[in-house]
Amino acid sequence: MLRLPPFRYHRPDSLDEARELLDRHGEEAMVIAGGTDLVPNMKHRLFEPSHLISLRGLPELTGVEERKGWIDIGALETLSALSTHPVVRLRLPSLARAAGLVAGPQIRNSATLGGNLCLDTRCTYYNQTEFWRKALGCCLKKDGSVCHVTRVGKKCVAAHSADTPPVLMVLGAEVELSGPAGTRQVPVRDFFVTDGIRNTVREPGEILTRVRVPAPSASLATAYRKLRVRGAIDFPLLSIAVGATFREDGTVGTMSGVVSGLGARPRDLTGWTELAVGSLLDQELIEALADRAHAQCHPLENMIVDPDWRREMVRVEVARALGELPRA
Amino acid sequence: MSDRAKAKSEQHLIGKPQRKIDGLAKSTGEARYTDDIALPGMLHGKILRSPHPHARIVSIDLEAALAIPGVHAAISGKDLPVRYGIIPWTPDEYPLCVERVRYIGDGVAAVAAVDEDTANQALEAIRVEYEELPAFLTPEDALGANGSDDAPFIHPARKEGRNGNVTKRVELEFGDVDSALAGSDVTVEGDYFFEGTTHTPIEPHCAIGQFDGTGKLTVWSATQVPHYLHRELARVLDLDPARVRVLQPLVGGAFGGKSEPFDLEFCVAKLAMLTGRPVKILYTREEVFYAHRGRHPFDMHYVTGATRDGMLTGVDARIVLDGGAYASFGLVTTYYSGQLLAAPYHIPAYRFDSTRVYTNKPACGPKRGHGSVQPRFAFEVQLDKLAEKLELDPIEFRRRNFMGAHRRTVNELRVTSNGFLECLEAVERASDWKEKFRKLPMGRGVGVAGSCYISGTNYPIYPNDMPQSAIQIQLDRSGRVAVFSGASEIGQGCDSMVAYVAAEELGVPLEYVRVLRGDTDFTPVDLGAYSSRVTFMLGNACIDAARKLRRKVQEAVAEHWGCRPAQVLLAGGRALYGPDTERQIPVDEAFQLAETRFGTLGATGWYNTPKDVHGDYRGGTIGASPAYSFTAHVAEVEVDEETGVVTVDKIWVAHDCGRALNPVLVEGQMEGSAYMGFAEALMEEHVFKGSEQGRAGLHNAPSLLDYRIPTSLDTPELESLIVESIDPEGPYGAKEAGEGPLHPSIPAIANAIYDAVGVRMDRLPFSAPRVWRALRRGRGVVTGLLLLAALAGCADPVPGADAGPARDTVVYSATPEDASIIRAKVVWGREEGLDTLAVGEAMASLGLTFLGTPYRPGTLEAPGEERVVVNLRELDCVTFVETVAALTELIRDPSVDPEADAARLEARFARALEARRYRGGELDGYPSRLHYFSEWIRDNHERGRVHDLTAELGGDAYPGPVDFMSTHPEAYRQLADPDVLTAVVAMEARESARPRFRIPEDRIQGVEAGIQAGDIIAATSAIEGLDVAHTGIAVRVNGRVHLLHAPLVGEEVQLSAVPLADRIKGIPGQDGIMVARPLDGAGVTRGNGSEPGGTARPTGQED
Amino acid sequence: MRIVQLHVNGDRRPAGVPEHYTLLETLRYALGLTGSKQGCDKGDCGACTVLVDGRPTLSCITPVWEVEGREVVTVEGLAAQGHPSPLQNAFDLMGAAQCGFCTPGILCSLSALLAETPAPDLPEIKEALSGNLCRCTGYTKIYEAVWAAVDPDRIEP
């Protein structure tokens, strides 16, 4: 059986204690929530922290409540909890859907929202055993100097592969990061950076504690689609979140879209406002928006999938997501 | 009473659903598998594997590893320097590599330590120096090797001058294939590729070795061939076989993946011998992928012929097997690739040429349906293509070619019972086939396929005449029946099967039977769970042993009752007096009587195969089986035309298992097989990275995340339909059910995809990207690049160049259905010799084949950019004429190959359409379309495609403007665009100024003599500003000219009831006709553009 | 080595294990509860599924300390006083277990389903089963077993 590397396990009782432990052990330490991403990665020797700090049960990181125009979600809430939570299902149906589409039921029972936001980027040359990666000669994301996807350049193009962030971006959500320097709020749109090696702005000493979503206006419609080979136990080959508000006369008020599963950062689709605002969301507009998305997205061979097909699927899946937008 | 009914009525347990004897243990967690065993003082072993696909081992240094505290032993190849191989003629493996590694993952050293972590540390401490060698990843490359340092053989050639990279080549021919194919009315030729797949049992391989003070070796292993393991352990470790014991705990799935010895079994044995302590090795999932021995990738070329009335004439097959680094069962696989295709259809002449090639990848071997799943896929798709050419229902086509029961195949295999026809009928009925085939809406389809498989092999893997299967039964006075079985329980239920048989024969309740199993120390030899042999052979062995004991019990009870032994029945836990079943005693008392009379009750039973049931030629024994099972599937699929995603909604599985000893278990095998075939069809790809992907020969993704097998959400509904043919030699008539039902899944799905969207999937798997690409080609939304690719190798790479400058793209739209209609029409036209008739006659005959095609106006008014709309499914009066003319051109152009792929055919056809539909023969936006048919005639006349006869036949000039379009802009969407409108107005002005002729309706009959079949007729319009109201093709009926045309909404292409002249008179809006005669030769849209237009004489005017 | 305090199948089971052991390794190699299986090493196949506080959980990617003080139920704990649960019984009757290696994990997933949804329909069963790979059955007999457990009348004679 693949073994975990040795580590010391800590279970703090409070967020302060957790931060203190993290501070004390610095780069030697990693936090673990659900562990569904971290543990396989440790078994692959992608991470070998000598200290694991468990966030399990920290009260500061739990709970879902709506107050003062925000829906406030603890980072430790599991994906299955989110996908079934009445408030989330009613107010943030696309978030519930995205959470419910992750992997399989067992993973969703352990995996947390915070963990999904901090999911390590993925690549066919990276998420492999130590033996495999050594036979390959490793890659620049871990222990190596080349990128086998682009074969040139020093930029890691491992793919952001989490389901919930695209929806959170469309919803204008923000995350709360708690670190030695105190607590800060970061919009999910700014949380991710285009570096495949470390694709978030979270500092090593920081813990993602909560996710806050502005209570959506009644007129906000959202949809989420995930392209994958199997009905379960699959990361997205492509994921699309779209959000729009509609005016009295049925024309588009606002329109935004995010595509992920491509590079290190979920891609905010540009040029949609100009195309959509003031028009009716008819087939013609849907095609125009899909074409615009298609023009912006260029999948790489960081997954074992025909990239031409994946690119064409941007057009198809975006159009379908727009078609799925609930209409008043 | 029929034999079948009789056979059934005689049994009490057999044929009815029963619990499995290990069913509860498996659902409570009690069941013990190899890794569930922990022995006192047990060490943990690990194997160091090669990071190189092909390399020479320069040195191995184990010292540093041995120095680590807790490491008890370390070994390398030189500690076990004995070659082995499951097939005695091809031993080419060492337990650990000696001198040479041949794939990434090949084992080079092993260690035993106190725990797994320490063992892993030890592996890291081992120093191996390699000298890399060129690696071959494809058979093509490997066959190019010459044994030099630059191109070394992966294994030394077995004979001087041979290519060391060829494991085995088999060439066999039965009958005269060449003349059979030459004499065929129809042949289909195709290339197919079957991608490699692997077994993926959920239990990884695991083995434990123990060596005791007395020098006895014991090995526990998750193997499906304990007997062969026993032999090889003794041979490789140089031990007395009598001092080797192999135990086989329950096996967590195998599917052929555990049917030969593996490195871990030799390593635990050797490490146990060195340390004196038990040693366990459990493969990681990654190692399971490296051990592999799965389905070979096959490159296949087939030619299949048939007579016009649908009887197969001959089959010619050429196959290259990608074998991976070692031979494994490869010699057999190479034979099976051809030998097992010869049923269930009667094939008069058959030839195959199969070559297995070594490559630097994990070795391939036997996976469920060993060697015959790949050719079955290709062949059953060939049959589908043939059926379509013959315009036969594919089920009917298969039915016609059914070989029958109790026959010999063309390669002289003896087939006994054969329920294939019932299988076909069962799936045809259950799937509602007749209502679905070619009738479901676009995107949905059904497909059928059939197959056959062996129930064991007549010859064991190593030559010997001893029983192939044996069993021992012992009874005691308590009524308990102890069955000692050496068969391999891998989940298929063979332990339960012998319990059912023993209970049936001895009349005891199932609970009285104990099956003692999986230990070579106390069970008779059974060769293992492979080639679907167990039920047939072990079942017969068990009947043999049980009946020996039953006779003794009957005899003892008969003596006691003073009756004849035959009058004593054993059933339901009692011995009964046949003539009066009120008279009975409990079975334990019966056993006591027998034990008193004969002493302790025990018996052995065995089975051996008939040896005279195959041809007398080299290899004739391979594929010979005591009985064959037969299967038919119908699959129903949905294809998402935008994404290429194929959803298999349901598979109907009908399988002739001879006799279902326990229908629940038989259904389980049928469903599991169909599932596994479905998985290979849609998902599974056991593939490796190339040098351009970082590392040549590196497994693409050795995990259950990336090697995707279907979840519950992906798996189709599976309906099992058991067919029982009652085999004369099988136990109670039983045959195999574990492998046969896999075969048809794959071709049935391929054929269903074709029925759904009209694209042929001849390469596996049918993944969304592959289907999407095929659909893009099929639908003909063609970019210049794609089209060039599609046209590569075409005789005339640039169709349509006669009209204007040569161009290499034609922008058109069509559906896969159009492609198949084009193909069908061209094939038909050639068979009817339309290419030999005058063009007009050809057009008339072809036109008649469109009778019944629905009328639909406005099919050319597709949204977006003007493109050549190809639509042969729905026609209006003009597209009917254009379509028939263009098709006629294709039929008469020898460079057009009807078997060319859809894109090429469509592009060619679209070009021929374009040459007629657009001014100057070239599409240049909406205004370039010849909207007014009078201009259509003139423009085509000027380019030599038609000859305008109207004036010659005495037509009058009739002036007057044509401006219907510009005066009715609301009727033409495109005219909304001011530029288009301007262009159209200009065109109308031009046309209005030109002379036009018409033959007034009252004079038509007078000129009929001058009108020939196939002439294009335009009915002139009485409406202001419109030149032509209707068009069609002239056809002669009883000496009169009638009109073949697409008339009206709600109607279909039809032949006018009354002659043309009367028809025109009868229609107020039409006042005369124009006549244009289609031209040939120069008219053919040639690709090279060398043919001048306009100069040709009208054909048919010579006389 | 460190002692982890576990509650497994209703028993308090302190176990001395290396600190980096997973729950699966602890159950199988320290507590001798070998019913839960290891199939894929890293959470891809579901053979190691156990119930943690009633929820199906992948024990092969769960560090054992994460379940300290929580209620763990393995396949061995599904039978009450040695009486197989209706679902376990139905698995045998309906032929839902062939090689049986994925069965313990599947039984845990389905037991959780039945606890929440006493009479599930096919889509609900498929969803609950979607994290457990079975290579033998094609899943069909497993659905039939669930229905048989829910409603014994559905067991075909």
Coordinates of C-alpha atoms in Angstrom, one line a residue, chain A residues 1-11 32-36 39-40 43-44 52 54-56 80 84 100 104-110 230-233, chain C residues 2 18-22 24-25 28-29 38 41-44 46 49 55-58 60-63 65-68 70 109 127-133:
Chain A
M1 CA 0.0 0.0 0.0
L2 CA 1.2 3.6 -0.7
R3 CA 2.4 4.9 2.7
L4 CA 2.2 8.3 4.2
P5 CA 5.5 10.0 5.0
P6 CA 6.0 10.4 8.8
F7 CA 4.6 13.5 10.5
R8 CA 3.6 14.8 13.9
Y9 CA -0.1 15.3 14.3
H10 CA -1.5 18.2 16.2
R11 CA -5.1 18.9 17.1
I32 CA -5.3 19.6 7.3
A33 CA -9.1 19.9 7.0
G34 CA -10.8 17.1 5.1
G35 CA -7.4 15.8 3.8
T36 CA -8.9 14.5 0.6
V39 CA -3.3 13.0 1.9
P40 CA -3.1 11.6 -1.6
K43 CA 1.2 9.6 -0.4
H44 CA 2.7 10.8 -3.8
L52 CA 0.1 18.3 10.4
S54 CA -5.7 19.6 12.1
L55 CA -8.5 22.2 11.9
R56 CA -11.2 19.6 12.7
S80 CA -21.8 17.3 1.2
T84 CA -27.7 19.7 1.1
G100 CA -22.4 18.2 -5.1
G104 CA -17.9 10.9 -5.1
P105 CA -20.1 10.9 -2.0
Q106 CA -17.3 9.7 0.4
I107 CA -14.9 12.5 -0.7
R108 CA -17.7 15.1 -0.3
N109 CA -18.3 13.8 3.2
S110 CA -14.7 14.7 4.2
R230 CA -17.3 9.8 -15.5
G231 CA -20.4 10.6 -13.6
A232 CA -18.3 10.6 -10.4
I233 CA -14.7 10.3 -9.2
Chain C
R2 CA 1.2 6.7 19.9
P18 CA 2.8 4.9 14.1
E19 CA 1.6 8.5 14.0
H20 CA 1.3 8.5 10.2
Y21 CA -1.0 5.5 10.0
T22 CA -4.2 5.9 8.1
L24 CA -7.5 1.8 7.1
E25 CA -4.0 0.7 8.2
R28 CA -6.7 -3.8 9.2
Y29 CA -3.2 -4.2 10.7
Q38 CA -7.4 -1.6 0.3
D41 CA -4.0 3.4 -2.2
K42 CA -5.4 6.9 -2.4
G43 CA -9.2 7.4 -2.3
D44 CA -10.2 6.5 -5.9
G46 CA -14.1 3.2 -2.3
T49 CA -15.2 2.9 2.9
R55 CA -21.1 9.1 7.0
P56 CA -19.3 7.0 4.4
T57 CA -15.7 7.9 4.6
L58 CA -12.5 6.8 2.8
C60 CA -7.3 4.9 3.2
I61 CA -6.9 8.7 3.0
T62 CA -8.1 9.5 6.6
P63 CA -5.2 9.9 9.1
W65 CA -6.1 10.8 14.4
E66 CA -8.8 12.5 12.5
V67 CA -11.4 10.0 13.8
E68 CA -10.3 10.1 17.4
R70 CA -15.7 9.7 16.6
S109 CA -22.2 3.3 1.5
E127 CA -25.7 8.3 -6.6
A128 CA -25.0 6.7 -3.2
L129 CA -23.0 4.0 -4.9
S130 CA -21.1 6.3 -7.3
G131 CA -18.0 6.5 -5.1
N132 CA -17.5 2.7 -5.0
L133 CA -16.1 0.9 -8.0

